[in-house]
Amino acid sequence: MSVVFYPTIKAYNPDLLLDVIQAEMTADSTAASSTISVSSITGIGVGDYLLLGEFGHETCEIVRVHTSSAPSGTTVTLNANTVYAHSRSTVVYRI
């Protein structure tokens, strides 16, 4: 059996985050969290994709807002659990 190595694609495109809706996490979240708490849910809706953290950081990840549960109050329910833990004040971008 042979081992296949796939190349890592590296890109830098700060324009992806220009003029996007953003909020800050208001509570720490552990890995495998199904919800996050944010400073504002304005502009975040069912099925949106969110970037947790900053591009290039080890624990940065893209998650999807639950496809049938709308964000409520300051809580966003996710379609799948997070992979990494995130600390309070982590920036959340709607992408």
PDB file of C-alpha atoms in Angstrom:
ATOM      1  CA  MET A   1       0.000   0.000   0.000  1.00  0.00           C
ATOM      2  CA  SER A   2       1.428   3.364  -0.973  1.00  0.00           C
ATOM      3  CA  VAL A   3       1.091   6.556   1.016  1.00  0.00           C
ATOM      4  CA  VAL A   4      -0.302   9.592  -0.768  1.00  0.00           C
ATOM      5  CA  PHE A   5       0.810  13.052   0.322  1.00  0.00           C
ATOM      6  CA  TYR A   6      -1.343  16.009  -0.595  1.00  0.00           C
ATOM      7  CA  PRO A   7       0.198  19.461  -0.880  1.00  0.00           C
ATOM      8  CA  THR A   8      -0.825  22.182   1.512  1.00  0.00           C
ATOM      9  CA  ILE A   9      -2.379  25.162  -0.168  1.00  0.00           C
ATOM     10  CA  LYS A  10      -1.409  28.455   1.404  1.00  0.00           C
ATOM     11  CA  ALA A  11      -3.094  31.700   0.486  1.00  0.00           C
ATOM     12  CA  TYR A  12      -3.332  35.174   1.935  1.00  0.00           C
ATOM     13  CA  ASN A  13      -6.349  37.208   0.979  1.00  0.00           C
ATOM     14  CA  PRO A  14      -7.314  39.861   3.533  1.00  0.00           C
ATOM     15  CA  ASP A  15     -10.041  41.100   1.188  1.00  0.00           C
ATOM     16  CA  LEU A  16     -12.176  38.121   2.249  1.00  0.00           C
ATOM     17  CA  LEU A  17     -12.829  39.851   5.565  1.00  0.00           C
ATOM     18  CA  LEU A  18     -13.390  43.411   4.331  1.00  0.00           C
ATOM     19  CA  ASP A  19     -16.837  44.776   5.146  1.00  0.00           C
ATOM     20  CA  VAL A  20     -18.153  41.507   6.590  1.00  0.00           C
ATOM     21  CA  ILE A  21     -20.395  41.223   9.630  1.00  0.00           C
ATOM     22  CA  GLN A  22     -18.393  40.448  12.742  1.00  0.00           C
ATOM     23  CA  ALA A  23     -18.923  39.972  16.457  1.00  0.00           C
ATOM     24  CA  GLU A  24     -16.850  38.829  19.420  1.00  0.00           C
ATOM     25  CA  MET A  25     -17.384  35.713  21.457  1.00  0.00           C
ATOM     26  CA  THR A  26     -18.635  36.655  24.919  1.00  0.00           C
ATOM     27  CA  ALA A  27     -17.787  33.352  26.619  1.00  0.00           C
ATOM     28  CA  ASP A  28     -15.101  30.709  26.325  1.00  0.00           C
ATOM     29  CA  SER A  29     -16.125  27.596  24.401  1.00  0.00           C
ATOM     30  CA  THR A  30     -14.609  24.160  24.613  1.00  0.00           C
ATOM     31  CA  ALA A  31     -13.752  21.889  21.712  1.00  0.00           C
ATOM     32  CA  ALA A  32     -16.867  20.005  20.569  1.00  0.00           C
ATOM     33  CA  SER A  33     -19.185  22.912  21.445  1.00  0.00           C
ATOM     34  CA  SER A  34     -22.512  22.954  19.622  1.00  0.00           C
ATOM     35  CA  THR A  35     -23.226  26.615  20.425  1.00  0.00           C
ATOM     36  CA  ILE A  36     -21.266  29.845  20.760  1.00  0.00           C
ATOM     37  CA  SER A  37     -22.171  33.073  22.562  1.00  0.00           C
ATOM     38  CA  VAL A  38     -21.495  36.293  20.676  1.00  0.00           C
ATOM     39  CA  SER A  39     -21.819  40.022  21.326  1.00  0.00           C
ATOM     40  CA  SER A  40     -24.455  40.420  18.589  1.00  0.00           C
ATOM     41  CA  ILE A  41     -26.366  38.101  16.264  1.00  0.00           C
ATOM     42  CA  THR A  42     -27.389  40.951  13.961  1.00  0.00           C
ATOM     43  CA  GLY A  43     -26.799  39.816  10.397  1.00  0.00           C
ATOM     44  CA  ILE A  44     -26.130  36.172  11.323  1.00  0.00           C
ATOM     45  CA  GLY A  45     -28.776  33.774  10.066  1.00  0.00           C
ATOM     46  CA  VAL A  46     -29.709  30.164   9.481  1.00  0.00           C
ATOM     47  CA  GLY A  47     -27.139  28.335   7.360  1.00  0.00           C
ATOM     48  CA  ASP A  48     -24.531  31.125   7.349  1.00  0.00           C
ATOM     49  CA  TYR A  49     -20.849  30.243   7.484  1.00  0.00           C
ATOM     50  CA  LEU A  50     -18.731  31.743  10.260  1.00  0.00           C
ATOM     51  CA  LEU A  51     -14.993  32.079  10.650  1.00  0.00           C
ATOM     52  CA  LEU A  52     -13.968  31.679  14.293  1.00  0.00           C
ATOM     53  CA  GLY A  53     -10.667  33.437  14.856  1.00  0.00           C
ATOM     54  CA  GLU A  54      -8.188  34.868  12.395  1.00  0.00           C
ATOM     55  CA  PHE A  55      -6.899  33.235   9.215  1.00  0.00           C
ATOM     56  CA  GLY A  56      -3.528  31.641   9.839  1.00  0.00           C
ATOM     57  CA  HIS A  57      -4.063  30.907  13.534  1.00  0.00           C
ATOM     58  CA  GLU A  58      -3.796  27.283  14.523  1.00  0.00           C
ATOM     59  CA  THR A  59      -7.289  27.095  16.035  1.00  0.00           C
ATOM     60  CA  CYS A  60      -9.070  29.113  13.370  1.00  0.00           C
ATOM     61  CA  GLU A  61     -12.007  27.216  11.905  1.00  0.00           C
ATOM     62  CA  ILE A  62     -15.006  27.674   9.642  1.00  0.00           C
ATOM     63  CA  VAL A  63     -18.345  26.522  11.031  1.00  0.00           C
ATOM     64  CA  ARG A  64     -21.914  26.665   9.772  1.00  0.00           C
ATOM     65  CA  VAL A  65     -24.880  28.089  11.650  1.00  0.00           C
ATOM     66  CA  HIS A  66     -27.524  25.412  12.204  1.00  0.00           C
ATOM     67  CA  THR A  67     -29.688  25.011   9.114  1.00  0.00           C
ATOM     68  CA  SER A  68     -32.992  24.978  11.002  1.00  0.00           C
ATOM     69  CA  SER A  69     -32.332  26.814  14.296  1.00  0.00           C
ATOM     70  CA  ALA A  70     -32.054  30.580  14.016  1.00  0.00           C
ATOM     71  CA  PRO A  71     -29.639  32.434  16.303  1.00  0.00           C
ATOM     72  CA  SER A  72     -31.448  33.768  19.363  1.00  0.00           C
ATOM     73  CA  GLY A  73     -30.423  36.392  21.918  1.00  0.00           C
ATOM     74  CA  THR A  74     -26.651  36.079  21.844  1.00  0.00           C
ATOM     75  CA  THR A  75     -26.513  32.337  21.169  1.00  0.00           C
ATOM     76  CA  VAL A  76     -25.654  30.785  17.824  1.00  0.00           C
ATOM     77  CA  THR A  77     -26.369  27.063  17.389  1.00  0.00           C
ATOM     78  CA  LEU A  78     -23.958  25.343  15.030  1.00  0.00           C
ATOM     79  CA  ASN A  79     -24.639  22.682  12.409  1.00  0.00           C
ATOM     80  CA  ALA A  80     -21.718  20.598  13.743  1.00  0.00           C
ATOM     81  CA  ASN A  81     -19.567  20.842  16.843  1.00  0.00           C
ATOM     82  CA  THR A  82     -16.415  22.947  16.884  1.00  0.00           C
ATOM     83  CA  VAL A  83     -13.072  21.206  16.538  1.00  0.00           C
ATOM     84  CA  TYR A  84     -11.093  23.603  18.743  1.00  0.00           C
ATOM     85  CA  ALA A  85     -11.636  25.504  21.981  1.00  0.00           C
ATOM     86  CA  HIS A  86     -12.088  29.272  21.554  1.00  0.00           C
ATOM     87  CA  SER A  87     -11.636  31.974  24.152  1.00  0.00           C
ATOM     88  CA  ARG A  88     -13.825  34.912  25.001  1.00  0.00           C
ATOM     89  CA  SER A  89     -13.143  37.860  22.663  1.00  0.00           C
ATOM     90  CA  THR A  90     -12.341  35.593  19.698  1.00  0.00           C
ATOM     91  CA  VAL A  91     -13.541  37.452  16.610  1.00  0.00           C
ATOM     92  CA  VAL A  92     -16.353  35.767  14.675  1.00  0.00           C
ATOM     93  CA  TYR A  93     -16.785  36.735  11.010  1.00  0.00           C
ATOM     94  CA  ARG A  94     -19.766  35.911   8.793  1.00  0.00           C
ATOM     95  CA  ILE A  95     -18.178  34.836   5.532  1.00  0.00           C
TER      96      ILE A  95
END
